Amino acid sequence: MELIRAFLVGGVICALVQILLDRTKLMPGRVMVFLVVSGTILGWLGLYEPFLEWAGAGAGVPLLGFGNTLWKGVAKAIGEEGCIGIFKGGLTAASAGIAAALVFGYLGALIFKPKMKE
């Protein structure tokens, strides 16, 4: 049941974002930033953690989960190191995801040839 719930929640999040992209003139980059900031704000308000526990990976994998991860890292680093934690906490918490995105993006660029739109 947990697997089905995660699949459905992740699918609903992605479907809502796709509808937002299709129905508005917002650029994809702005929508992605909106998702990360929304995840950060929901984490700060304490609303994202219960949602994450209920939805599992369906809420943790999309960009909303990335924003929440950044928030948790910043909050922990501020508690341990003070104000300098604002700058390094989020990157420390999300470093594995950032590194994976860079490595797989680079590998994808090596394997596939881009085609120009006409």
XYZ file of C-alpha atoms in Angstrom:
118
model
C 0.000 0.000 0.000
C 2.846 2.375 0.807
C 4.300 1.880 -2.663
C 0.980 2.649 -4.339
C 0.493 5.749 -2.181
C 3.980 7.023 -3.043
C 3.366 6.397 -6.743
C 0.020 8.188 -6.693
C 1.262 11.191 -4.695
C 4.317 11.631 -6.918
C 2.137 11.283 -10.000
C -0.357 13.860 -8.753
C 2.426 16.347 -7.971
C 3.943 15.867 -11.423
C 0.533 16.078 -13.127
C -0.304 19.342 -11.329
C 3.032 20.823 -12.346
C 2.504 19.714 -15.953
C -0.949 21.303 -15.986
C 0.566 24.504 -14.583
C 3.202 24.493 -17.318
C 0.659 23.808 -20.067
C -1.998 26.297 -18.948
C 0.205 29.284 -18.090
C 2.976 31.171 -19.801
C 5.372 30.530 -16.926
C 8.805 29.350 -17.944
C 9.787 25.879 -16.662
C 12.672 27.301 -14.632
C 10.337 29.588 -12.711
C 7.974 26.733 -11.940
C 10.855 24.596 -10.691
C 12.087 27.413 -8.444
C 8.517 27.823 -7.185
C 8.449 24.123 -6.244
C 11.749 24.270 -4.360
C 10.731 27.428 -2.495
C 7.316 25.916 -1.709
C 8.967 22.821 -0.257
C 11.234 25.026 1.841
C 8.333 27.094 3.167
C 6.224 24.008 3.902
C 9.192 22.504 5.758
C 9.688 25.700 7.741
C 5.996 25.720 8.713
C 6.254 22.079 9.807
C 3.683 20.902 7.272
C 5.926 18.950 4.921
C 7.299 16.383 7.376
C 3.896 14.791 8.201
C 3.071 14.804 4.476
C 6.430 13.158 3.744
C 5.826 10.453 6.353
C 2.408 9.709 4.864
C 3.374 9.873 1.173
C 6.882 8.406 1.374
C 9.082 8.729 -1.703
C 6.197 10.233 -3.664
C 6.692 13.432 -1.687
C 10.439 13.159 -1.139
C 11.641 12.748 -4.701
C 10.021 15.722 -6.526
C 11.433 19.223 -6.198
C 9.176 19.902 -3.224
C 11.201 17.301 -1.340
C 14.444 18.950 -2.439
C 13.281 22.237 -0.935
C 12.394 20.476 2.297
C 15.817 18.810 2.370
C 17.477 22.202 1.944
C 15.421 23.593 4.824
C 16.245 20.695 7.157
C 19.950 21.082 6.403
C 19.895 24.827 7.025
C 17.928 24.452 10.265
C 20.337 21.805 11.569
C 23.441 23.792 10.585
C 22.132 26.983 12.184
C 21.599 25.076 15.427
C 25.122 23.644 15.331
C 27.196 26.455 13.808
C 25.166 29.642 14.039
C 24.620 32.043 11.156
C 27.266 30.433 8.909
C 24.909 27.445 8.734
C 22.611 29.489 6.502
C 25.166 29.238 3.718
C 26.451 25.696 4.082
C 23.639 23.696 5.685
C 21.452 23.287 2.619
C 24.309 22.281 0.363
C 25.601 19.786 2.908
C 22.180 18.163 3.300
C 21.489 17.974 -0.433
C 25.020 17.250 -1.647
C 24.309 13.652 -2.693
C 21.321 14.696 -4.813
C 23.208 17.596 -6.368
C 26.197 15.389 -7.188
C 23.961 12.698 -8.706
C 22.171 15.277 -10.874
C 25.480 16.632 -12.150
C 27.002 13.210 -12.860
C 23.934 11.769 -14.595
C 23.371 14.996 -16.531
C 26.954 14.856 -17.772
C 26.635 11.177 -18.710
C 23.386 11.908 -20.540
C 25.094 14.694 -22.477
C 27.877 12.304 -23.494
C 25.542 9.534 -24.618
C 22.808 11.447 -26.445
C 23.123 13.961 -29.269
C 21.055 17.131 -28.924
C 18.805 18.118 -31.815
C 18.018 21.715 -32.630
C 14.368 22.715 -32.851
C 13.276 24.100 -36.180
